[in-house]
Short mmCIF file of C-alpha atoms and ligand atoms in Angstrom, two decimals:
data_model
loop_
_atom_site.label_atom_id
_atom_site.label_comp_id
_atom_site.label_asym_id
_atom_site.label_seq_id
_atom_site.Cartn_x
_atom_site.Cartn_y
_atom_site.Cartn_z
CA MET A 273 23.13 -134.72 107.85
CA THR A 274 26.93 -135.71 108.67
CA ASP A 275 29.74 -132.36 107.72
CA LEU A 276 31.02 -134.61 104.65
CA GLU A 277 27.21 -134.61 103.35
CA ARG A 278 27.24 -130.99 103.11
CA ARG A 279 30.18 -130.23 101.85
CA GLN A 280 29.07 -132.69 99.39
CA ASP A 281 25.61 -130.44 98.58
CA ARG A 282 27.66 -126.69 97.44
CA ALA A 283 30.57 -129.07 95.56
CA PRO A 284 30.30 -127.31 91.65
CA VAL A 285 29.03 -129.57 89.53
CA PRO A 286 30.60 -129.23 86.21
CA SER A 287 29.25 -129.03 83.05
CA GLY A 288 31.65 -131.84 81.08
CA TRP A 289 35.16 -132.86 81.42
CA ASP A 290 36.60 -131.18 77.41
CA TYR A 291 39.47 -129.89 78.21
CA ALA A 292 40.32 -125.86 78.42
CA PRO A 293 42.34 -124.70 75.81
CA ALA A 294 45.20 -124.58 76.61
CA PRO A 295 46.93 -122.98 73.21
CA GLU A 296 50.87 -122.08 73.54
CA ALA A 297 51.83 -118.32 73.98
CA ARG A 298 53.17 -117.14 69.09
CA ASP A 299 54.41 -114.06 70.31
CA ILE A 300 57.63 -115.79 70.80
CA VAL A 301 57.99 -116.10 66.71
CA THR A 302 59.00 -112.70 65.33
CA LEU A 303 58.61 -112.89 61.89
CA GLN A 304 59.43 -110.64 58.85
CA GLU A 305 57.08 -109.62 56.00
CA ARG A 306 59.43 -111.13 53.41
CA TYR A 307 62.32 -112.82 53.70
CA GLY A 308 65.52 -113.58 51.34
CA VAL A 309 68.12 -116.20 50.89
CA PHE A 310 71.01 -117.31 53.24
CA ILE A 311 74.13 -117.34 51.26
CA GLY A 312 77.23 -116.77 52.10
CA GLY A 313 75.74 -116.03 55.70
CA GLU A 314 73.37 -113.29 54.77
CA LEU A 315 69.66 -112.95 53.70
CA VAL A 316 70.06 -111.47 50.91
CA ASP A 317 66.78 -111.33 47.67
CA PRO A 318 67.30 -113.44 45.97
CA LYS A 319 68.17 -113.15 42.12
CA SER A 320 65.92 -114.96 40.51
CA GLY A 321 62.84 -111.55 41.78
CA GLU A 322 59.93 -114.23 42.71
CA HIS A 323 58.04 -115.13 46.15
CA PHE A 324 55.04 -117.12 47.47
CA ALA A 325 53.91 -116.51 50.46
CA THR A 326 53.82 -119.21 53.27
CA ILE A 327 50.67 -120.46 55.38
CA ASP A 328 49.64 -121.86 59.34
CA PRO A 329 48.38 -125.02 57.45
CA SER A 330 45.33 -124.51 61.07
CA THR A 331 43.74 -121.92 59.18
CA GLU A 332 45.61 -121.08 55.96
CA GLU A 333 46.01 -117.67 57.36
CA PRO A 334 49.90 -116.34 55.00
CA LEU A 335 52.59 -115.88 57.77
CA ALA A 336 54.79 -114.62 55.65
CA GLU A 337 56.98 -114.22 51.81
CA VAL A 338 59.65 -116.35 51.10
CA ALA A 339 62.24 -116.26 47.71
CA GLN A 340 61.76 -118.99 45.14
CA ALA A 341 65.18 -119.02 44.87
CA GLY A 342 66.15 -119.57 40.93
CA PRO A 343 69.49 -121.13 38.96
CA LYS A 344 71.42 -118.16 39.63
CA ASP A 345 70.93 -118.05 43.20
CA VAL A 346 71.78 -121.74 43.86
CA ASP A 347 74.85 -120.99 42.04
CA LEU A 348 75.61 -117.92 43.98
CA ALA A 349 75.14 -120.35 47.42
CA VAL A 350 77.63 -123.48 45.31
CA LYS A 351 79.73 -121.10 44.44
CA ALA A 352 79.60 -119.57 48.38
CA ALA A 353 79.62 -122.82 50.34
CA ARG A 354 82.68 -124.41 47.43
CA ASP A 355 84.54 -121.36 48.62
CA ALA A 356 84.54 -121.35 52.68
CA TYR A 357 85.43 -125.53 52.10
CA GLU A 358 88.38 -124.45 50.39
CA ASN A 359 89.20 -121.51 52.01
CA GLY A 360 89.14 -122.94 55.74
CA TRP A 361 86.39 -125.05 56.96
CA SER A 362 87.72 -128.37 55.29
CA GLY A 363 91.22 -127.06 56.61
CA LEU A 364 89.79 -126.26 60.26
CA SER A 365 91.60 -128.57 63.08
CA PRO A 366 88.30 -130.96 63.37
CA ALA A 367 87.86 -129.94 67.41
CA GLU A 368 87.78 -126.72 66.78
CA ARG A 369 84.43 -127.93 64.34
CA ALA A 370 83.38 -129.72 66.94
CA LYS A 371 82.33 -126.22 69.00
CA TYR A 372 80.72 -124.49 66.28
CA LEU A 373 78.85 -127.77 66.10
CA PHE A 374 77.76 -127.49 70.50
CA ARG A 375 77.32 -123.96 70.20
CA ILE A 376 74.88 -124.44 67.76
CA ALA A 377 72.97 -127.64 69.65
CA ARG A 378 73.24 -125.30 73.32
CA ILE A 379 71.69 -123.06 70.80
CA LEU A 380 68.88 -124.66 69.73
CA GLN A 381 68.67 -125.76 72.93
CA GLU A 382 68.53 -122.25 74.11
CA ARG A 383 66.23 -120.59 71.11
CA SER A 384 63.37 -124.33 71.58
CA ARG A 385 60.68 -122.43 72.58
CA GLU A 386 60.59 -119.96 69.75
CA PHE A 387 61.96 -122.93 67.32
CA ALA A 388 58.72 -125.19 68.68
CA VAL A 389 56.06 -122.72 68.24
CA LEU A 390 57.33 -122.01 64.80
CA GLU A 391 57.35 -125.38 63.70
CA SER A 392 54.10 -125.80 64.37
CA LEU A 393 52.07 -122.61 63.75
CA ASN A 394 53.97 -123.44 59.83
CA GLY A 395 53.80 -126.93 59.23
CA GLY A 396 50.46 -127.70 61.33
CA LYS A 397 51.43 -129.66 64.35
CA PRO A 398 51.01 -130.18 67.85
CA ILE A 399 52.54 -128.39 70.20
CA LYS A 400 53.29 -130.99 72.01
CA GLU A 401 55.36 -133.50 69.59
CA SER A 402 57.04 -130.15 68.19
CA ARG A 403 58.16 -128.68 71.99
CA ASP A 404 58.91 -132.75 73.59
CA VAL A 405 60.13 -134.83 70.01
CA ASP A 406 61.14 -132.20 67.47
CA LEU A 407 62.95 -129.78 69.09
CA PRO A 408 64.93 -131.40 71.01
CA LEU A 409 66.20 -134.06 68.94
CA SER A 410 67.60 -131.81 66.63
CA ALA A 411 69.37 -130.35 69.35
CA ALA A 412 70.24 -134.39 70.84
CA HIS A 413 72.06 -134.19 66.50
CA PHE A 414 74.31 -131.84 67.02
CA PHE A 415 75.08 -133.01 69.65
CA TYR A 416 75.96 -136.36 68.99
CA TYR A 417 77.43 -135.10 65.60
CA ALA A 418 79.91 -132.25 67.75
CA GLY A 419 81.28 -135.55 69.11
CA TRP A 420 82.94 -137.41 66.21
CA ALA A 421 84.16 -134.52 64.35
CA ASP A 422 87.64 -135.03 66.63
CA LYS A 423 87.78 -138.92 65.90
CA LEU A 424 87.23 -139.74 62.66
CA GLU A 425 89.95 -141.73 62.48
CA TYR A 426 89.06 -143.17 65.42
CA ALA A 427 85.33 -143.74 63.73
CA PHE A 428 87.30 -145.23 61.46
CA PRO A 429 90.33 -147.32 61.90
CA ASN A 430 92.74 -147.38 58.59
CA ARG A 431 90.86 -145.58 56.66
CA THR A 432 92.05 -141.88 56.94
CA PRO A 433 88.68 -140.62 56.72
CA ARG A 434 88.48 -136.86 54.62
CA PRO A 435 85.31 -135.14 53.52
CA ILE A 436 83.82 -134.11 50.34
CA GLY A 437 83.23 -131.43 49.45
CA VAL A 438 80.00 -129.85 49.20
CA ALA A 439 76.82 -131.19 50.44
CA GLY A 440 73.84 -130.50 48.52
CA GLN A 441 70.58 -131.45 51.00
CA ILE A 442 67.48 -131.76 50.11
CA ILE A 443 64.17 -131.84 52.79
CA PRO A 444 60.76 -132.72 53.49
CA TRP A 445 58.02 -130.71 55.32
CA ASN A 446 57.01 -133.80 58.21
CA PHE A 447 59.77 -132.75 60.35
CA PRO A 448 61.77 -129.49 58.59
CA LEU A 449 64.19 -129.32 62.10
CA LEU A 450 65.48 -132.14 62.21
CA MET A 451 65.35 -133.58 59.12
CA LEU A 452 67.14 -130.45 59.22
CA ALA A 453 69.84 -130.79 61.88
CA TRP A 454 69.80 -135.44 60.90
CA LYS A 455 71.65 -134.22 57.38
CA VAL A 456 73.33 -130.22 58.30
CA ALA A 457 75.29 -131.77 61.46
CA PRO A 458 77.10 -135.15 60.70
CA ALA A 459 78.17 -133.02 57.04
CA LEU A 460 79.75 -130.57 58.98
CA ALA A 461 80.89 -133.16 61.60
CA ALA A 462 82.97 -134.41 58.75
CA GLY A 463 83.99 -130.48 57.78
CA ASN A 464 82.63 -130.70 54.77
CA THR A 465 79.96 -127.54 53.57
CA VAL A 466 75.91 -127.34 52.94
CA VAL A 467 73.35 -125.76 50.67
CA LEU A 468 70.62 -127.16 51.63
CA LYS A 469 66.86 -127.29 50.57
CA PRO A 470 63.43 -127.28 52.40
CA ALA A 471 59.68 -127.75 51.77
CA GLU A 472 57.85 -125.30 50.71
CA THR A 473 55.71 -125.78 52.43
CA THR A 474 57.21 -125.75 55.74
CA PRO A 475 60.49 -123.00 55.11
CA LEU A 476 60.51 -120.30 57.70
CA THR A 477 61.79 -123.10 60.80
CA ALA A 478 65.18 -123.04 58.52
CA LEU A 479 65.10 -119.48 58.24
CA LEU A 480 65.21 -119.35 61.78
CA PHE A 481 68.19 -122.18 61.64
CA ALA A 482 69.75 -119.18 59.61
CA ASP A 483 69.77 -116.95 62.51
CA VAL A 484 71.11 -119.33 64.77
CA LEU A 485 74.54 -119.92 62.52
CA ARG A 486 75.28 -116.49 62.85
CA GLN A 487 74.87 -115.99 66.90
CA ALA A 488 77.34 -119.30 65.96
CA GLU A 489 78.98 -117.44 64.18
CA LEU A 490 79.96 -119.72 61.64
CA PRO A 491 82.21 -119.34 58.94
CA PRO A 492 79.37 -117.55 56.60
CA GLY A 493 79.09 -119.82 52.94
CA VAL A 494 79.62 -123.44 55.74
CA VAL A 495 75.67 -123.66 55.91
CA ASN A 496 73.98 -121.78 52.22
CA ILE A 497 69.42 -122.69 52.28
CA LEU A 498 67.67 -122.00 49.67
CA THR A 499 63.31 -121.71 50.04
CA GLY A 500 61.91 -122.99 46.99
CA ASP A 501 59.50 -125.61 45.41
CA GLY A 502 60.67 -128.60 43.74
CA ARG A 503 62.60 -127.22 41.00
CA THR A 504 64.82 -125.57 42.85
CA GLY A 505 65.90 -129.05 44.16
CA ALA A 506 66.08 -130.30 40.90
CA GLU A 507 68.83 -127.13 40.32
CA ILE A 508 70.49 -128.48 43.18
CA VAL A 509 70.69 -131.99 42.76
CA LYS A 510 72.09 -131.10 38.79
CA HIS A 511 74.52 -128.33 39.26
CA GLU A 512 78.07 -129.44 38.29
CA ASP A 513 79.82 -127.96 41.29
CA VAL A 514 77.49 -129.55 44.19
CA ASP A 515 79.73 -133.76 45.40
CA LYS A 516 77.21 -135.41 47.08
CA ILE A 517 73.09 -135.39 47.29
CA ALA A 518 70.79 -136.53 50.63
CA PHE A 519 67.20 -136.50 49.73
CA THR A 520 64.50 -137.22 51.84
CA GLY A 521 61.08 -137.68 50.64
CA SER A 522 58.76 -139.22 47.56
CA THR A 523 59.71 -142.50 45.65
CA GLU A 524 58.80 -140.23 43.36
CA VAL A 525 61.07 -137.69 43.36
CA GLY A 526 64.34 -140.03 44.66
CA LYS A 527 63.74 -141.84 41.00
CA ALA A 528 64.09 -139.20 39.30
CA ILE A 529 67.22 -138.00 41.25
CA GLN A 530 68.92 -140.83 40.60
CA ARG A 531 68.90 -140.97 37.13
CA GLU A 532 69.16 -137.61 36.78
CA LEU A 533 73.28 -137.92 39.08
CA ALA A 534 73.68 -142.08 36.97
CA GLY A 535 76.71 -141.16 35.70
CA THR A 536 78.15 -138.22 37.99
CA GLY A 537 80.19 -139.72 40.38
CA LYS A 538 78.42 -137.74 43.00
CA LYS A 539 77.43 -139.46 46.01
CA LEU A 540 73.75 -139.85 46.87
CA THR A 541 71.78 -141.12 50.18
CA LEU A 542 67.51 -141.59 49.60
CA GLU A 543 65.54 -141.83 52.47
CA LEU A 544 61.85 -142.49 50.72
CA GLY A 545 58.23 -143.35 51.58
CA GLY A 546 57.71 -147.06 53.63
CA LYS A 547 54.68 -149.14 54.26
CA ALA A 548 55.72 -150.14 57.65
CA ALA A 549 54.27 -153.38 59.15
CA ASN A 550 53.58 -153.24 63.34
CA ILE A 551 52.87 -156.33 63.86
CA ILE A 552 50.67 -157.65 67.56
CA PHE A 553 50.71 -161.05 68.19
CA ASP A 554 48.44 -162.55 70.72
CA ASP A 555 50.80 -162.98 73.92
CA ALA A 556 51.87 -158.91 74.23
CA ALA A 557 50.40 -157.11 76.22
CA LEU A 558 47.42 -155.99 74.54
CA ASP A 559 46.98 -152.08 75.97
CA GLN A 560 50.59 -151.45 75.86
CA ALA A 561 50.49 -152.27 72.09
CA VAL A 562 47.35 -150.02 71.43
CA GLU A 563 49.70 -147.28 72.08
CA GLY A 564 51.88 -148.34 70.61
CA ILE A 565 49.57 -148.20 67.27
CA VAL A 566 48.34 -145.00 67.96
CA ASN A 567 51.47 -143.94 68.81
CA GLY A 568 52.77 -145.34 65.64
CA ILE A 569 50.52 -144.19 62.64
CA TYR A 570 48.48 -140.94 64.73
CA PHE A 571 51.77 -139.03 65.53
CA ASN A 572 52.56 -136.41 63.48
CA GLN A 573 48.85 -137.18 61.59
CA GLY A 574 50.36 -140.30 59.76
CA HIS A 575 52.56 -137.57 57.49
CA VAL A 576 56.09 -139.48 59.38
CA CYS A 577 58.39 -142.23 56.25
CA CYS A 578 58.77 -145.32 58.97
CA ALA A 579 54.26 -145.23 60.22
CA GLY A 580 53.05 -147.98 61.45
CA SER A 581 50.45 -147.92 58.30
CA ARG A 582 49.68 -151.64 58.79
CA LEU A 583 48.95 -153.39 61.25
CA LEU A 584 49.43 -156.23 61.76
CA VAL A 585 46.38 -158.91 64.09
CA GLN A 586 47.09 -162.74 65.05
CA GLU A 587 43.55 -163.30 64.43
CA SER A 588 42.93 -164.36 68.28
CA ILE A 589 42.66 -161.00 68.96
CA TYR A 590 42.13 -159.64 66.69
CA GLU A 591 38.40 -157.95 68.41
CA PRO A 592 39.67 -156.86 71.68
CA VAL A 593 42.50 -155.08 69.65
CA ILE A 594 39.94 -153.01 67.90
CA ASP A 595 37.70 -153.13 70.19
CA LYS A 596 40.41 -150.93 72.24
CA LEU A 597 41.73 -148.82 69.32
CA LYS A 598 38.24 -147.97 68.71
CA GLU A 599 37.90 -146.78 72.21
CA ARG A 600 41.17 -144.84 72.42
CA LEU A 601 40.47 -143.22 69.26
CA LYS A 602 38.01 -141.95 70.74
CA THR A 603 39.46 -139.97 73.45
CA LEU A 604 42.68 -138.09 70.84
CA ARG A 605 41.95 -134.57 70.09
CA LEU A 606 42.50 -132.85 66.77
CA GLY A 607 42.70 -128.92 66.59
CA ASP A 608 44.77 -126.62 66.67
CA PRO A 609 48.13 -127.29 67.13
CA LEU A 610 49.80 -124.28 68.95
CA ASP A 611 47.15 -125.71 71.78
CA LYS A 612 49.57 -128.14 74.58
CA ASN A 613 46.91 -130.78 74.52
CA THR A 614 45.95 -131.72 71.32
CA ASP A 615 47.00 -135.44 70.66
CA VAL A 616 46.25 -134.55 66.18
CA GLY A 617 47.19 -131.53 64.06
CA ALA A 618 45.97 -129.76 60.64
CA ILE A 619 47.16 -131.54 57.46
CA ASN A 620 50.29 -130.35 55.76
CA SER A 621 48.73 -129.14 53.14
CA LYS A 622 45.99 -128.68 50.90
CA GLN A 623 47.71 -131.40 48.03
CA GLN A 624 48.93 -133.59 51.13
CA LEU A 625 45.05 -133.16 52.13
CA GLU A 626 43.42 -134.40 49.00
CA LYS A 627 45.99 -137.29 48.14
CA ILE A 628 45.11 -138.52 51.51
CA GLN A 629 41.07 -138.31 50.68
CA GLU A 630 41.59 -139.56 47.02
CA LEU A 631 43.08 -143.06 48.81
CA VAL A 632 40.84 -143.65 51.76
CA ALA A 633 38.28 -142.36 49.42
CA SER A 634 39.91 -146.04 47.58
CA GLY A 635 39.15 -148.01 50.14
CA GLU A 636 36.02 -147.69 49.84
CA GLU A 637 35.32 -148.52 47.13
CA GLU A 638 37.66 -152.06 47.21
CA GLY A 639 35.19 -152.27 49.83
CA ALA A 640 37.45 -151.61 53.34
CA GLU A 641 35.30 -150.99 56.72
CA ILE A 642 35.97 -147.60 57.30
CA TYR A 643 35.94 -146.38 61.20
CA GLN A 644 36.47 -142.42 62.29
CA PRO A 645 35.38 -141.79 65.66
CA PRO A 646 32.80 -138.49 66.18
CA CYS A 647 35.33 -135.31 66.18
CA ARG A 648 34.34 -132.28 65.06
CA LEU A 649 37.04 -130.62 62.59
CA PRO A 650 37.35 -126.85 62.43
CA GLU A 651 36.09 -124.88 59.57
CA ARG A 652 39.27 -123.41 57.99
CA GLY A 653 42.52 -125.44 57.39
CA TYR A 654 42.80 -128.68 56.82
CA TRP A 655 42.65 -131.78 58.49
CA PHE A 656 41.51 -135.47 58.24
CA VAL A 657 39.88 -137.21 61.24
CA PRO A 658 42.24 -140.45 62.42
CA THR A 659 40.31 -143.32 60.29
CA VAL A 660 40.97 -146.95 60.98
CA PHE A 661 40.08 -149.14 58.15
CA THR A 662 39.63 -153.07 58.90
CA ASN A 663 38.81 -156.47 56.36
CA VAL A 664 41.93 -154.85 54.45
CA ALA A 665 42.37 -157.64 51.45
CA GLN A 666 46.69 -156.95 50.89
CA SER A 667 45.85 -156.01 46.64
CA TYR A 668 43.58 -152.26 48.72
CA ARG A 669 45.69 -149.66 48.48
CA VAL A 670 45.45 -148.71 50.85
CA ALA A 671 47.09 -151.70 52.35
CA GLN A 672 50.17 -151.22 49.09
CA GLU A 673 50.30 -147.05 48.78
CA GLU A 674 51.58 -144.57 51.39
CA ILE A 675 48.70 -142.32 52.49
CA PHE A 676 51.34 -140.20 54.78
CA GLY A 677 47.67 -139.69 56.61
CA PRO A 678 46.22 -141.04 60.22
CA VAL A 679 44.87 -143.39 58.28
CA LEU A 680 45.51 -146.68 59.15
CA SER A 681 44.74 -150.03 57.05
CA VAL A 682 43.88 -153.53 59.73
CA LEU A 683 45.43 -157.26 58.36
CA THR A 684 45.50 -161.22 60.53
CA PHE A 685 47.47 -163.45 59.91
CA ARG A 686 47.39 -167.22 61.71
CA THR A 687 51.48 -168.27 62.12
CA PRO A 688 54.38 -165.71 62.67
CA ASP A 689 55.35 -167.44 59.46
CA GLU A 690 52.35 -165.97 57.52
CA ALA A 691 53.06 -162.49 59.86
CA VAL A 692 56.18 -162.16 57.81
CA GLU A 693 55.25 -162.72 54.26
CA LYS A 694 52.65 -160.56 55.08
CA ALA A 695 55.16 -157.87 56.64
CA ASN A 696 57.31 -158.29 53.16
CA ASN A 697 55.00 -158.41 51.44
CA THR A 698 55.40 -154.42 49.98
CA PRO A 699 57.72 -152.47 47.55
CA TYR A 700 59.36 -150.83 50.82
CA GLY A 701 60.84 -151.37 53.81
CA LEU A 702 62.46 -148.91 55.95
CA SER A 703 60.28 -149.78 59.02
CA ALA A 704 58.25 -152.15 61.41
CA GLY A 705 57.02 -153.22 64.98
CA VAL A 706 56.54 -156.79 66.50
CA TRP A 707 55.20 -156.36 70.03
CA THR A 708 54.86 -159.94 71.51
CA GLU A 709 56.32 -161.30 75.47
CA LYS A 710 58.56 -163.23 73.59
CA GLY A 711 62.09 -161.79 73.18
CA SER A 712 63.18 -165.25 71.60
CA ARG A 713 60.11 -164.13 68.64
CA ILE A 714 61.34 -160.85 68.51
CA LEU A 715 65.11 -161.93 67.70
CA SER A 716 63.68 -164.48 65.03
CA ILE A 717 60.86 -161.92 63.59
CA ALA A 718 63.21 -159.30 62.92
CA GLN A 719 65.83 -161.60 61.57
CA GLN A 720 63.27 -161.91 59.00
CA LEU A 721 61.98 -158.94 58.43
CA LYS A 722 63.41 -156.88 55.47
CA ALA A 723 63.03 -153.03 57.04
CA GLY A 724 65.97 -150.68 58.25
CA VAL A 725 64.14 -149.88 61.20
CA ILE A 726 62.19 -152.11 63.15
CA TRP A 727 60.75 -151.44 67.06
CA ALA A 728 60.05 -154.38 69.69
CA ASN A 729 57.23 -153.79 72.34
CA THR A 730 58.08 -149.31 71.70
CA TYR A 731 56.94 -147.72 68.35
CA ASN A 732 58.80 -144.66 66.51
CA ARG A 733 61.41 -143.46 69.03
CA PHE A 734 64.86 -142.32 67.96
CA ASP A 735 68.31 -141.12 69.00
CA PRO A 736 70.58 -139.79 66.82
CA SER A 737 73.57 -142.18 67.60
CA SER A 738 71.30 -145.52 66.15
CA PRO A 739 70.85 -145.22 61.68
CA PHE A 740 68.60 -144.93 59.91
CA GLY A 741 67.61 -145.66 56.28
CA GLY A 742 65.39 -148.09 54.57
CA TYR A 743 65.38 -151.17 51.86
CA LYS A 744 63.44 -151.32 48.31
CA GLU A 745 62.29 -148.69 47.46
CA SER A 746 62.39 -146.72 50.58
CA GLY A 747 66.29 -145.89 48.97
CA PHE A 748 69.69 -146.79 50.78
CA GLY A 749 72.36 -144.90 52.56
CA ARG A 750 71.76 -144.36 56.58
CA GLU A 751 71.83 -141.14 58.52
CA GLY A 752 71.90 -141.26 62.38
CA GLY A 753 74.78 -143.14 64.28
CA LEU A 754 77.89 -143.91 62.97
CA HIS A 755 76.82 -144.53 59.69
CA GLY A 756 74.97 -141.74 59.51
CA LEU A 757 78.95 -139.93 58.81
CA GLU A 758 80.52 -142.26 55.79
CA PRO A 759 78.45 -140.79 53.20
CA TYR A 760 79.93 -137.08 54.17
CA LEU A 761 82.90 -138.54 53.97
CA GLU A 762 86.11 -140.19 51.93
CA LEU A 763 87.41 -143.82 53.13
CA ASP A 764 90.14 -145.21 52.25
CA GLU A 765 89.57 -148.88 51.58
CA PRO A 766 90.90 -150.79 54.72
CA ARG A 767 94.57 -151.41 54.42
CA ALA A 768 95.40 -154.95 55.00
CA GLY A 769 97.33 -156.41 58.32
CA LYS A 770 96.73 -153.10 60.25
P1 NDP B 825 58.58 -134.86 47.10
O1 NDP B 825 59.41 -135.89 47.65
O2 NDP B 825 58.54 -133.66 45.85
O3 NDP B 825 59.75 -133.55 48.32
C1 NDP B 825 60.48 -133.55 49.32
C2 NDP B 825 61.16 -132.66 48.57
O4 NDP B 825 61.66 -132.65 47.23
C3 NDP B 825 60.74 -131.53 48.50
O5 NDP B 825 62.12 -130.65 49.68
C4 NDP B 825 60.69 -130.78 47.22
O6 NDP B 825 60.25 -129.79 47.05
C5 NDP B 825 61.36 -131.68 46.79
N1 NDP B 825 61.29 -131.44 45.00
C6 NDP B 825 59.83 -131.85 44.36
N2 NDP B 825 60.37 -131.68 43.09
C7 NDP B 825 61.90 -132.56 43.58
C8 NDP B 825 62.28 -132.71 42.36
N3 NDP B 825 62.14 -133.11 40.97
N4 NDP B 825 64.30 -132.80 42.40
C9 NDP B 825 64.59 -132.23 43.09
N5 NDP B 825 63.99 -131.36 45.25
C10 NDP B 825 62.24 -132.14 44.44
O7 NDP B 825 56.71 -134.96 48.22
P2 NDP B 825 55.70 -134.43 48.08
O8 NDP B 825 56.20 -132.90 49.60
O9 NDP B 825 55.33 -133.99 46.73
O10 NDP B 825 54.70 -136.10 49.10
C11 NDP B 825 53.74 -136.70 48.65
C12 NDP B 825 54.18 -137.98 49.33
O11 NDP B 825 57.03 -137.90 48.98
C13 NDP B 825 53.77 -137.92 50.83
O12 NDP B 825 52.38 -137.83 50.29
C14 NDP B 825 54.22 -139.19 50.94
O13 NDP B 825 53.35 -139.84 50.43
C15 NDP B 825 56.35 -139.12 50.94
N6 NDP B 825 57.15 -138.04 51.82
C16 NDP B 825 58.37 -138.51 51.97
C17 NDP B 825 58.23 -138.82 53.06
C18 NDP B 825 59.10 -138.86 52.94
O14 NDP B 825 60.13 -138.88 54.99
N7 NDP B 825 60.39 -139.98 53.44
C19 NDP B 825 58.65 -137.20 53.31
C20 NDP B 825 57.80 -136.82 52.57
C21 NDP B 825 56.81 -136.76 51.54
P3 NDP B 825 58.28 -128.77 47.39
O15 NDP B 825 58.59 -129.30 48.57
O16 NDP B 825 58.74 -127.67 46.73
O17 NDP B 825 58.25 -129.89 46.66
#
C-alpha cells in the first residue's frame, strides 16, 4: 500500500457539509432596561409617561422598553431644535459644522461592530449585511455630506443657499441606521436642525446614535430623537414650527402626509414603495444574473423599497434561469441573524409576516406556481422561506403590490419593447435592473424605464454620492448626492448673466 493510500485510510470522514454555527458575540451591546426620549442633548423621561417593549424578531425576546413620545414631547423636541437652530447651529461657520459631521462618521466607524450587532438584534437582518452594508454606508453618508458642508456655494452657484430651519424626519424599519444617516447627514450639512422618529419596531440604533451625538459633543438640540409609533410621526408632521418633512415608508402614509401638508408651505420629500423590474436579456451572463436576482430580492429578507421583486426573463432563457435560480435558493441559509453564515434573517415583525403570508396566499389562489426550497424554520420568531412565483400574470396581486418580503414574481417577455412595457406597468417607479452584454441596449432600455434608479448588470448597489428616489407612487425628492442637499436648502432663483 502506498503512503498516500494509507493516509486516506486514516483521514477523518466528515459527518456532513453543513456550516458550523458562527454567532457574533452580542455582549458588545449594553442595553438599558428603559429608554427616554432624546431632547436637547439628554435622554429624558417622556412627558407622555408611556413606554412599550421592543423585541428581537428572531426570538420574540423583549430587549428593552422605549418611550411612546406624545404631543408634549414632540413640542419640546421641536422647541429644542428651533432654539438650537436660531442660537448657534445655523450661524456656525460651515467648516465648523463639517467637523461635527466628520466626527460622527469616525465614531460610527469606531463603534461599527456594536451598531451592527444591535441592528441585527432589533431588526432581524443578517449580521453580515448590517456589518458590511448598513454600517459602512451610514458612516460614508456622514463623511460625504461633511465634505459638502462648506462648499454649498459651489454646489449651487449663484443661488445663495440658506438652511430651512427645523426638519421633521420619519424613517422606516428596514434600514434603521442607514435611513437615519440618509436624513440627518444632509440636513445638518445644510445647517438645519432635526427632530427624528425611528420606526416603532426598530428604535434601538437611533437611541445608540444619541450616544454618538453626545460623544461627538454636537450642540444640544441640533438632533432630537423621539421614539413612538405612527401617532408620534403624525404629531411631528402637523407641528406648526416644523419647516420640512422628510418621510420614508409606505405609499399609504406618504399620501396621508402629503394631504396633511397641502397648503402649509412646508417642504416635503417622500421616499415610498416600489415594485421594481429586474430584466434579464438572453445575452446576459446567466450565473451573474442569477446572483443579481438573489441579491435583488432576498437581500434584507426583501424588506427593501427598491427590491427587484418582479423578475422579467426573456422567453428563450426562461428555463435555464429558473433552474439555476431554484438551485441557488437551495443554498441560502436562513436562521439566526447574528450568525455570520446567515443569508436570510428574520422578518421584522409579526404584522409584516402576516402581510407577506396574505399576499403569498393570494398568489396561490390566483393561479401562480409557488416554489420554496426545503428549509427548516426556527421555532420561535418571525420567518418566511425565500419564495419564487412562476406562471404569474401581470394582473395578479403578487405582480402589482409591494410584498416587502423574500418573494419573487417571475414574468417573461419576447422583445425589448415588451420588457419595457411590462416593467413600466406599475404604479411605482423607484428602481429597475437591466442584464445584458450590450452597452447600447442598457442605455436604450434605461432611457425608457420610468424609474429613479437603474442598475446595469448589478443590483442593490448604493453610494452616498448617487441620488436615490422615485417617480409616480414611489414619491418625490432625492436623497444622496448633490441632489440630496436641495430639499434642505432655500435656494434663490439663478441670477441671470452670472
Ligand atoms: P409605515 O409607512 O407605516 O411606516 C414608516 C414610518 O412612518 C414609521 O416610522 C411609522 O411609524 C411612521 N408612521 C406611521 N403612520 C404615520 C402617520 N400617520 N404619520 C406620520 N408617520 C407615520 O410603514 P409600515 O411600517 O406600516 O410598513 C407597511 C408597508 O410599507 C410595508 O409592508 C412596505 O410595503 C412599506 N414600507 C416601505 C418602506 C420603504 O422603504 N419605502 C419602508 C417601510 C415600509 P411606526 O413604525 O410606528 O408605524
